[in-house]
Short mmCIF file of C-alpha atoms and ligand atoms in Angstrom, two decimals:
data_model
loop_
_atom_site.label_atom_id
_atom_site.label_comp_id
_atom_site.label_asym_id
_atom_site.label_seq_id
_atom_site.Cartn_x
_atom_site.Cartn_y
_atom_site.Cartn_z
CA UNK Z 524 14.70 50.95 -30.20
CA UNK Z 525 14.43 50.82 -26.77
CA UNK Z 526 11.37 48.46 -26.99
CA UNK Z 527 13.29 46.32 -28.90
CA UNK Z 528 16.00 46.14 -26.44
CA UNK Z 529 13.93 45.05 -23.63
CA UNK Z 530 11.89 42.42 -25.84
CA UNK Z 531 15.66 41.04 -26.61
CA UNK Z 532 16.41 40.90 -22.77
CA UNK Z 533 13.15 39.25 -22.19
CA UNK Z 534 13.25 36.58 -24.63
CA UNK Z 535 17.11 36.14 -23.58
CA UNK Z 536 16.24 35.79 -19.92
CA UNK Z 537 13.68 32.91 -21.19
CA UNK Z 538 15.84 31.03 -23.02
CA UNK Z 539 18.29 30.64 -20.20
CA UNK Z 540 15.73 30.40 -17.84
CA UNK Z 541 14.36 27.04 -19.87
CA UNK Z 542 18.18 25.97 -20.16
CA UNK Z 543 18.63 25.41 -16.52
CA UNK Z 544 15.48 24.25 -16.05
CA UNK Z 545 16.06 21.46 -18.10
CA UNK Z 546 19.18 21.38 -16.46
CA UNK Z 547 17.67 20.88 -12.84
CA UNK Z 548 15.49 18.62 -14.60
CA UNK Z 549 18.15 16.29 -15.77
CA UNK Z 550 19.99 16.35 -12.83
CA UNK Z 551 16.46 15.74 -10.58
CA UNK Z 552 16.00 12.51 -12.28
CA UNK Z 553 19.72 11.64 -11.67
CA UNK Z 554 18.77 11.95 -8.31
CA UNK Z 555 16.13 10.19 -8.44
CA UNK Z 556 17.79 6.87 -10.11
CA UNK Z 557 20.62 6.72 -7.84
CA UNK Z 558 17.81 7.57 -4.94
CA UNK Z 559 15.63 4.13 -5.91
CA UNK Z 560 19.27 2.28 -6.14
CA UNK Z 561 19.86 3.00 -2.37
CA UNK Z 562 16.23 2.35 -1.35
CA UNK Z 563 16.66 -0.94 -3.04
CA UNK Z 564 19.15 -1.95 -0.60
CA UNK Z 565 18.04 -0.60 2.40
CA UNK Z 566 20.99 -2.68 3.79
CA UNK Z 567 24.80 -2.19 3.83
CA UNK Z 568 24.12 -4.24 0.26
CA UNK Z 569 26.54 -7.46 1.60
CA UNK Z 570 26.90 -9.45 -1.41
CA UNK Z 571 24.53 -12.04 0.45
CA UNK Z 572 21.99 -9.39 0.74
CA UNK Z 573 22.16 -9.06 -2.76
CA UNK Z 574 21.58 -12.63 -3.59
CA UNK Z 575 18.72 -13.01 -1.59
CA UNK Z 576 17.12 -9.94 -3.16
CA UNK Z 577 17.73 -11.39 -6.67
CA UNK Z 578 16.45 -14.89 -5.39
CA UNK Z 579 12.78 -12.79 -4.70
CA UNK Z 580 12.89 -11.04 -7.77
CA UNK Z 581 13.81 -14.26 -9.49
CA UNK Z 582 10.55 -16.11 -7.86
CA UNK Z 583 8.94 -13.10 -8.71
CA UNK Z 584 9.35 -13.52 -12.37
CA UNK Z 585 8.41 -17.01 -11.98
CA UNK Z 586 5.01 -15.98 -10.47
CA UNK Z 587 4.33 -13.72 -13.18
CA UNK Z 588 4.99 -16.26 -15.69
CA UNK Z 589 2.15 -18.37 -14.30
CA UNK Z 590 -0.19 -16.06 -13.94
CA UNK Z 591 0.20 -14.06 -17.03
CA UNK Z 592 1.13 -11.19 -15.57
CA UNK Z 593 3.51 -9.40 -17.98
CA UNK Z 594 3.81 -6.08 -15.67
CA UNK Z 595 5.02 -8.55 -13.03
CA UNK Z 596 7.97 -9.78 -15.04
CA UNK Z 597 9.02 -6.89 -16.80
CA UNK Z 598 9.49 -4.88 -12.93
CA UNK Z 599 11.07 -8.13 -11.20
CA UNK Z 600 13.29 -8.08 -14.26
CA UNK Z 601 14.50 -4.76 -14.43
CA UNK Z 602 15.21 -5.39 -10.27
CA UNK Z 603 17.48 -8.10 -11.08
CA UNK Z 604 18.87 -5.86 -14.22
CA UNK Z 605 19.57 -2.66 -12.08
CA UNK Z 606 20.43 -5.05 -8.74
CA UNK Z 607 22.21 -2.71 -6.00
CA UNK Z 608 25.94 -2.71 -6.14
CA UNK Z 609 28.23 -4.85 -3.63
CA UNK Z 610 30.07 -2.56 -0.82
CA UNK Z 611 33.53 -1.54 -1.63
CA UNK Z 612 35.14 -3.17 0.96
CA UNK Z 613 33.76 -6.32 -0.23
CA UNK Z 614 34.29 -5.61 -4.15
CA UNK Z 615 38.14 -5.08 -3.11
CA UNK Z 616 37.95 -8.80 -0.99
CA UNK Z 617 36.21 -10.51 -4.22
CA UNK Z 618 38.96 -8.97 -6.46
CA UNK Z 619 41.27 -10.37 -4.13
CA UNK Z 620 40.32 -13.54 -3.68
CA UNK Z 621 39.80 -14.20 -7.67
CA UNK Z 622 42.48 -12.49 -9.28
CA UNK Z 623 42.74 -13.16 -13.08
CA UNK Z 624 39.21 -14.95 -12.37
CA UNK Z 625 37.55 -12.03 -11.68
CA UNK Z 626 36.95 -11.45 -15.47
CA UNK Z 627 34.51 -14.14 -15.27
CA UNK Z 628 32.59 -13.40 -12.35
CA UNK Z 629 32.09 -10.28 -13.82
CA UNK Z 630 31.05 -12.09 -16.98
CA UNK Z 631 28.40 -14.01 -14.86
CA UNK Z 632 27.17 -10.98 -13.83
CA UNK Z 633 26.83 -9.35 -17.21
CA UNK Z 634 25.00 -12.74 -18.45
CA UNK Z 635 22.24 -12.61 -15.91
CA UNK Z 636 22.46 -8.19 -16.19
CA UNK Z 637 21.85 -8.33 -20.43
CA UNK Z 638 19.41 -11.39 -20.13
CA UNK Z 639 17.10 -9.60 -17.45
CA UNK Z 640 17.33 -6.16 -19.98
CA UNK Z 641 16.31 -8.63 -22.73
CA UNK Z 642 13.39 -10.30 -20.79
CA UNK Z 643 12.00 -6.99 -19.77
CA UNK Z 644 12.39 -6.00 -23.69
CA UNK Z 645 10.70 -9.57 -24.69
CA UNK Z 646 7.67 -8.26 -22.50
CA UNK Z 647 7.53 -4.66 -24.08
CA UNK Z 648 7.41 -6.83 -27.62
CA UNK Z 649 4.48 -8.74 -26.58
CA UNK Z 650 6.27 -11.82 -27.24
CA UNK Z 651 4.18 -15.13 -25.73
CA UNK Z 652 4.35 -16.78 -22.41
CA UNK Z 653 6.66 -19.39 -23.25
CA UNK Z 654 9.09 -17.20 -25.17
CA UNK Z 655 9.27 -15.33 -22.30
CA UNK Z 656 9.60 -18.43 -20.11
CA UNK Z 657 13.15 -19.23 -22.43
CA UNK Z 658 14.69 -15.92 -21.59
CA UNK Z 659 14.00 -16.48 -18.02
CA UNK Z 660 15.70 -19.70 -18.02
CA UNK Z 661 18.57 -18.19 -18.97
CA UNK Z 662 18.67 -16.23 -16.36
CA UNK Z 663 18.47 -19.15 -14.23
CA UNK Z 664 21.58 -20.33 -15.87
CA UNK Z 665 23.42 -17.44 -15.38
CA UNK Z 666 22.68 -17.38 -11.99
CA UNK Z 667 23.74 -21.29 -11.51
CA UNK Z 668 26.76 -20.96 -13.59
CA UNK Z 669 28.49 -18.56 -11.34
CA UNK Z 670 27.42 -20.29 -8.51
CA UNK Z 671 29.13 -23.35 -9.72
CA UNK Z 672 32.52 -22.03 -9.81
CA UNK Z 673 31.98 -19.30 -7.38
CA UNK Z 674 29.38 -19.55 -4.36
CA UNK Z 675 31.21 -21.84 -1.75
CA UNK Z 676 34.99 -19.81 -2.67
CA UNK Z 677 33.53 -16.47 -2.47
CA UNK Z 678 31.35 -17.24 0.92
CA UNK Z 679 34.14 -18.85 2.61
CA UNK Z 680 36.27 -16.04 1.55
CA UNK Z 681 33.85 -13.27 2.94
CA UNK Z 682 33.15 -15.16 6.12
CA UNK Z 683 36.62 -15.47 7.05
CA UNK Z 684 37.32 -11.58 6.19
CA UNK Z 685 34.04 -11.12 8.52
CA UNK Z 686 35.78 -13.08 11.83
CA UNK Z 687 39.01 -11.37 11.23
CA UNK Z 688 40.81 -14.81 10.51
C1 HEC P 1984 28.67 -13.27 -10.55
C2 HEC P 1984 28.37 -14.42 -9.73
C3 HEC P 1984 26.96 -14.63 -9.27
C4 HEC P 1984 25.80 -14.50 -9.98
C5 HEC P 1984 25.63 -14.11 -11.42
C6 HEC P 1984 24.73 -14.83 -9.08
N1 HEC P 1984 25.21 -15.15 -7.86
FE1 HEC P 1984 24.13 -15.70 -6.24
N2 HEC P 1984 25.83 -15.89 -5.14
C7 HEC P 1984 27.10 -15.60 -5.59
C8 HEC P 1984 28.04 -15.72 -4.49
C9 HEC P 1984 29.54 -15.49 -4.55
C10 HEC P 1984 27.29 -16.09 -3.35
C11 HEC P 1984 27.81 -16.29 -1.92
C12 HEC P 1984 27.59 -14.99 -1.13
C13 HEC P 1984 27.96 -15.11 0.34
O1 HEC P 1984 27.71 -16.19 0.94
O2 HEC P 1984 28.46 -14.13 0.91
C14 HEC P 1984 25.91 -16.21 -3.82
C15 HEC P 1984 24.84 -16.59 -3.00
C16 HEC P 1984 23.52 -16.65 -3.40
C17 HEC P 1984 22.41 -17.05 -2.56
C18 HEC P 1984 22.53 -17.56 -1.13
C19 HEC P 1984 22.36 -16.44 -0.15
C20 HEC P 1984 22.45 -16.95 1.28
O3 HEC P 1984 21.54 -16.64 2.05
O4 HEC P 1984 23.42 -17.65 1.59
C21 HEC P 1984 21.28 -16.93 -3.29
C22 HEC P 1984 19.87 -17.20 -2.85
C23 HEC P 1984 21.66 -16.46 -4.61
N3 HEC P 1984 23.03 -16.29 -4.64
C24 HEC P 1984 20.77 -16.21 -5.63
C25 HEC P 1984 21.15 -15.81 -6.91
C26 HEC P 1984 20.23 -15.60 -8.00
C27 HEC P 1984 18.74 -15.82 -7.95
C28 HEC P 1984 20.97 -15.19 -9.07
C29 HEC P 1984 20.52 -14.82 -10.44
C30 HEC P 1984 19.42 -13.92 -10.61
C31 HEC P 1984 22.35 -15.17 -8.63
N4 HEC P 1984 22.42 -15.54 -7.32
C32 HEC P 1984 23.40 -14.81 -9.45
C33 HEC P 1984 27.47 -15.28 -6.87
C34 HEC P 1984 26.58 -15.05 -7.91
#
């Protein structure tokens, strides 16, 4: 009886010990995620700063299109997809600035967000060069399209909040 007992305990004490090891696992990885966010923008991550990281990763794509090197796309493409996020201070300017418009800068964003996801996906698929190629047009004109409307407002916008004017 008493054997039994302690065989009970034992296999008890496993079980929980695996529990929060998963546990710590999960959260680890967490960690980790949010850690490769932050190294991404070594930077205060300035809206510009941003940009000219998704202009790289953008070229980046590009390159790997003409070179055939899928591995190359897929990463650039998930950079663009998982881009760092824009400072508060200058999230609560934007929002601001664009009031009932904001809906469609953030639509912008989604466009270019879902159509890297889908590139990276297109690559995983083993779908052809110049399939590839369409999705990353579309990027492209995500990117434009907000610019379009948005660029020159927004930058003006920030620069002035920047002087204090
Ligand atoms: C949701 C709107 C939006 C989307 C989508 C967007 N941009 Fe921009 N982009 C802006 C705004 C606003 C600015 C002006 C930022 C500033 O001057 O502070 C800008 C500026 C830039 C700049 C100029 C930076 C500089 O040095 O002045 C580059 C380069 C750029 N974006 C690249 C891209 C690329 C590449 C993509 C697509 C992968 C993209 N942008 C998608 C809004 C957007």
């Amino acid at each position: 009886m008493q054997k039994l007992l302690i065989i009970g305990f034992v296999l008890g004490s496993v079980t929980v010990a695996s529990f929060s090891c998963e546990q710590a696992r999960i959260e680890e990885s967490l960690a980790i995620q949010s850690g490769a966010v932050l190294q991404a923008a070594p930077s205060d991550n300035a809206l510009v700063d941003i940009m000219r990281g998704l202009e790289t990763d953008l070229a980046e794509i590009a390159h790997g299109l003409w070179t055939q090197e899928r591995q190359t796309v897929k990463a650039a493409a998930m950079r663009i997809a998982e881009h760092p996020k824009v400072t508060p201070d200058q999230l609560a300017a934007i929002k601001e600035e664009l009031g009932s418009e904001m809906g469609s800068f953030a639509q912008f964003d989604g466009i270019v967000h879902n159509t890297s996801i889908e590139l990276a996906e297109a690559v995983d698929a083993d779908m052809d060069i110049p399939e590839l190629f369409e999705i990353y047009h579309r990027i492209e004109v995500g990117c434009i399209s907000c610019h379009a409307t948005f660029q020159t407002r927004v930058s003006d916008m920030l620069a002035a909040t920047k002087s204090g004017s």
